[in-house]
């Protein structure tokens, strides 16, 4: 397609959206990046307000072969919302409505631009609960969460975004609009098309409406903080707690370096010489939470915990969470930039993963800090850097880590997605036949490669 | 110091912070502007990315840049959320500095370069226009367009200096302390300064009020006129540096934050005195909190009132003064205190002037709770917030007394019943 053809198409899109289409240099710069620190200028940014508009635009884009890049809050770590080869950013910021909260059927129908934290508050007011809680929930959007199949701290007990998506309305590359499934709890008419769109990072179409499954809001929450002399103790305790029938809502792990950093940079009172720590939380009926706390405490002590404290008191809980929340700001104090990896391994392989991360950090002379979701094996391995030279070395460390994780039978991304940041690793590590199948799916939905080109699936 | 030198230094400082911005997006969480628009261009990281592009000369700023960079109240909420402690206030000010270069305005240079540089000159000018202001306020058709349909604080009948002279002497003098009134307090809200002086005098402290101070500089910083903000900072540092005594009191969160935090941060490298003076600055409520004897006066008073407190961004985030204020207020018996949501009221000085509707929409969100609760007093530590709230309350037909906490303290002293011991 020639430049003048693209310009013609852009003109049409602009007249479709009027003031809700932006193309000043300023706006394009603002929409050129996300939290991955990669950047590329789009041609235009539009704020659609309904799916008919999007459908119209998709038809134009398809005719003139203009790439379309769906974008929520632009808080992704993988560059999924960046217009890699130019194109029009479809921002969901104009679609912010919670259309319905059905209390009796326990579901909610929402537009993609709803901020996840706002959804949490809205349903919790009605004594309902939407469990997925990615760390970015106060600013990321539900559309973005669906597109990356976001996880969160509560995934060990409640699962990830996919587990709460009943159905989607999607605008496809030919401009047609589909609903992927009935809003019922069960529906096995054919393939699981909904699942294809969850985690597709906007490469298959634009998700314009989401029906979300809700559950009753747990009555109480109990929190327990345990410190251990070594990593192995903590991992053993974590595995055994679940074996004993108590699946905690949260099982956050912090390694020695993470704790030391928090201790020296946050002003929180933490004893020195701790090998690792677990922050456990369970929710449910009061009696059940008490029982869970008891089991968690027993197991932690059995597995050699130095100190264990469980509580249902709000203030004390807050104190415990402060330590976990202080990790990121404390990291920033020693190195403002980092590659935050979201690798996943089987629970039993976590000690092996942590040793590996340590060794890689030493080899590349890059500080490494590990913390994250022990319960589901999703550990955030962070390589810290400041200078360009360190950044290069950190990149080398990431490469080595991902290769090794793959060899351990784990996954290179548990919740951030592939976007453009991990495309190379998919090409290198994923079985060729799997890539072929994914290409086939992409072709079926989007033969002209209009939606978010250059993401998720590597090129030949 | 030439304007060019100043720019180069501040550019260097900004780049240091721009570099460590991780573009994570957390900055939007309590941004009042984003709360209203819900769109990325309102976020701090968007502004940072634009200033970054500008400083590396990747584009020429146009109308849209001016629009985006001016849509910030400088509330520092984003800085509180930022895990990397990026100084968004500096970056926005530098952005405005650049965007202003092409917009020389005679009114603004008259204001910043001439009037706000000298309190005596400003006082004299305000006194001269006072009768005209009174007349115009009665016949609103005479007001310039900018000031129509909004609350305008009246130029006071008597300024602080006119009432107290250079030294407000305590009956039995135990010590002396310096008070920096600032423009709004001295010329528009002298009762705040008066209450401060009365309370300090009562506790045996004489209050020294310097002559010919300059504006603290916050309006100039907000407008991006960093050269004049620098001149003001230097002027005040020299003036206050020569005042004897230890502490310098303010009763305006904006002045306090500027003298103690912003000016030393922005200009401390050029003039050490700015930093030295900054270290001596205390907010009046912070001071009372630390002085057991003064605090004690309020602990035996009963003042059964329903009070709402709006944490001024400059006082809370700028000066870091918050708990102290609440504790002093709570000392008084019978007070029913509610602390309002810790979010910017939407004033933001030049932001309010340029984007009045926008600013009001933000404010309306804060006023909702007042409509329901109708407290006796709304307290806030910055006159800027007070002006904005007054405007909003008038529009909503609400009558709530908006004052600085120190004014309420004085009223509690006057009308409050002593608790029988």
PDB file of C-alpha atoms in Angstrom, chain A residues 22 24-27 29-31 33-37 39 47 71-75 77 91 93-94 96 115 138-139 328-330 332-333 335-337 386, chain B residues 18-26 28-29 34 37-41 45-47 49-50 52-53 58-66 68 83-85:
ATOM      1  CA  UNK A  22      -5.780  12.986  17.497  1.00  0.00           C
ATOM      2  CA  UNK A  24      -0.667  16.148  16.536  1.00  0.00           C
ATOM      3  CA  UNK A  25       2.994  15.290  17.084  1.00  0.00           C
ATOM      4  CA  UNK A  26       2.418  15.763  20.803  1.00  0.00           C
ATOM      5  CA  UNK A  27      -0.358  13.192  20.982  1.00  0.00           C
ATOM      6  CA  UNK A  29       4.578  10.990  21.185  1.00  0.00           C
ATOM      7  CA  UNK A  30       2.317  10.457  24.194  1.00  0.00           C
ATOM      8  CA  UNK A  31       0.893   7.298  22.668  1.00  0.00           C
ATOM      9  CA  UNK A  33       5.271   4.063  24.546  1.00  0.00           C
ATOM     10  CA  UNK A  34       4.162   1.861  27.405  1.00  0.00           C
ATOM     11  CA  UNK A  35       5.816   0.496  30.551  1.00  0.00           C
ATOM     12  CA  UNK A  36       8.171  -1.639  28.445  1.00  0.00           C
ATOM     13  CA  UNK A  37      10.244   1.456  27.616  1.00  0.00           C
ATOM     14  CA  UNK A  39       8.603   3.214  21.616  1.00  0.00           C
ATOM     15  CA  UNK A  47     -11.192   7.163  21.132  1.00  0.00           C
ATOM     16  CA  UNK A  71      -4.631  -0.012  23.821  1.00  0.00           C
ATOM     17  CA  UNK A  72      -5.900   0.147  27.404  1.00  0.00           C
ATOM     18  CA  UNK A  73      -3.815   2.011  29.974  1.00  0.00           C
ATOM     19  CA  UNK A  74      -0.508   1.385  28.225  1.00  0.00           C
ATOM     20  CA  UNK A  75       0.873  -0.160  31.409  1.00  0.00           C
ATOM     21  CA  UNK A  77       5.652  -4.614  30.267  1.00  0.00           C
ATOM     22  CA  UNK A  91      -7.680   3.683  22.858  1.00  0.00           C
ATOM     23  CA  UNK A  93     -10.233   5.347  27.258  1.00  0.00           C
ATOM     24  CA  UNK A  94     -13.544   6.443  25.750  1.00  0.00           C
ATOM     25  CA  UNK A  96     -15.357   3.311  30.568  1.00  0.00           C
ATOM     26  CA  UNK A 115     -10.171   0.479  35.320  1.00  0.00           C
ATOM     27  CA  UNK A 138      -5.423   0.866  40.160  1.00  0.00           C
ATOM     28  CA  UNK A 139      -4.583   2.074  36.659  1.00  0.00           C
ATOM     29  CA  UNK A 328       9.417  -1.862  44.135  1.00  0.00           C
ATOM     30  CA  UNK A 329      10.170   1.601  45.582  1.00  0.00           C
ATOM     31  CA  UNK A 330      13.199   0.163  47.400  1.00  0.00           C
ATOM     32  CA  UNK A 332      14.186   2.019  42.583  1.00  0.00           C
ATOM     33  CA  UNK A 333      16.479   3.492  45.229  1.00  0.00           C
ATOM     34  CA  UNK A 335      18.680   1.238  40.388  1.00  0.00           C
ATOM     35  CA  UNK A 336      15.769   3.052  38.801  1.00  0.00           C
ATOM     36  CA  UNK A 337      15.485   0.701  35.868  1.00  0.00           C
ATOM     37  CA  UNK A 386      21.388   2.065  35.573  1.00  0.00           C
TER      38      UNK A 386
ATOM     39  CA  UNK B  18      13.391  12.080  33.035  1.00  0.00           C
ATOM     40  CA  UNK B  19      15.954   9.316  32.724  1.00  0.00           C
ATOM     41  CA  UNK B  20      14.657   7.431  35.740  1.00  0.00           C
ATOM     42  CA  UNK B  21      10.973   7.652  34.802  1.00  0.00           C
ATOM     43  CA  UNK B  22      10.015   4.022  34.150  1.00  0.00           C
ATOM     44  CA  UNK B  23       6.852   5.119  32.282  1.00  0.00           C
ATOM     45  CA  UNK B  24       4.922   2.639  34.437  1.00  0.00           C
ATOM     46  CA  UNK B  25       1.757   4.732  34.498  1.00  0.00           C
ATOM     47  CA  UNK B  26       1.150   4.792  38.246  1.00  0.00           C
ATOM     48  CA  UNK B  28      -2.335   8.789  37.001  1.00  0.00           C
ATOM     49  CA  UNK B  29      -3.829   7.162  40.061  1.00  0.00           C
ATOM     50  CA  UNK B  34      -6.668  12.570  34.683  1.00  0.00           C
ATOM     51  CA  UNK B  37     -10.394  13.507  31.360  1.00  0.00           C
ATOM     52  CA  UNK B  38      -9.541   9.833  31.747  1.00  0.00           C
ATOM     53  CA  UNK B  39      -7.113  10.217  28.863  1.00  0.00           C
ATOM     54  CA  UNK B  40      -3.395   9.530  28.644  1.00  0.00           C
ATOM     55  CA  UNK B  41      -2.321  13.080  27.634  1.00  0.00           C
ATOM     56  CA  UNK B  45       4.309  10.376  32.238  1.00  0.00           C
ATOM     57  CA  UNK B  46       2.798  11.914  29.086  1.00  0.00           C
ATOM     58  CA  UNK B  47       4.104  15.337  30.071  1.00  0.00           C
ATOM     59  CA  UNK B  49       7.688  12.159  27.537  1.00  0.00           C
ATOM     60  CA  UNK B  50       6.889  15.459  25.808  1.00  0.00           C
ATOM     61  CA  UNK B  52      11.953  14.672  27.055  1.00  0.00           C
ATOM     62  CA  UNK B  53      11.243  14.950  23.334  1.00  0.00           C
ATOM     63  CA  UNK B  58      12.746  16.092  18.538  1.00  0.00           C
ATOM     64  CA  UNK B  59       9.905  18.497  17.831  1.00  0.00           C
ATOM     65  CA  UNK B  60       8.899  22.128  17.992  1.00  0.00           C
ATOM     66  CA  UNK B  61       6.306  22.870  20.655  1.00  0.00           C
ATOM     67  CA  UNK B  62       2.970  23.940  19.258  1.00  0.00           C
ATOM     68  CA  UNK B  63      -0.416  24.911  20.616  1.00  0.00           C
ATOM     69  CA  UNK B  64      -1.151  21.365  21.656  1.00  0.00           C
ATOM     70  CA  UNK B  65       2.018  21.240  23.744  1.00  0.00           C
ATOM     71  CA  UNK B  66       1.042  24.402  25.593  1.00  0.00           C
ATOM     72  CA  UNK B  68      -1.088  19.648  27.592  1.00  0.00           C
ATOM     73  CA  UNK B  83       8.143   4.548  42.894  1.00  0.00           C
ATOM     74  CA  UNK B  84      11.187   6.286  41.425  1.00  0.00           C
ATOM     75  CA  UNK B  85      10.621   9.705  43.058  1.00  0.00           C
TER      76      UNK B  85
END
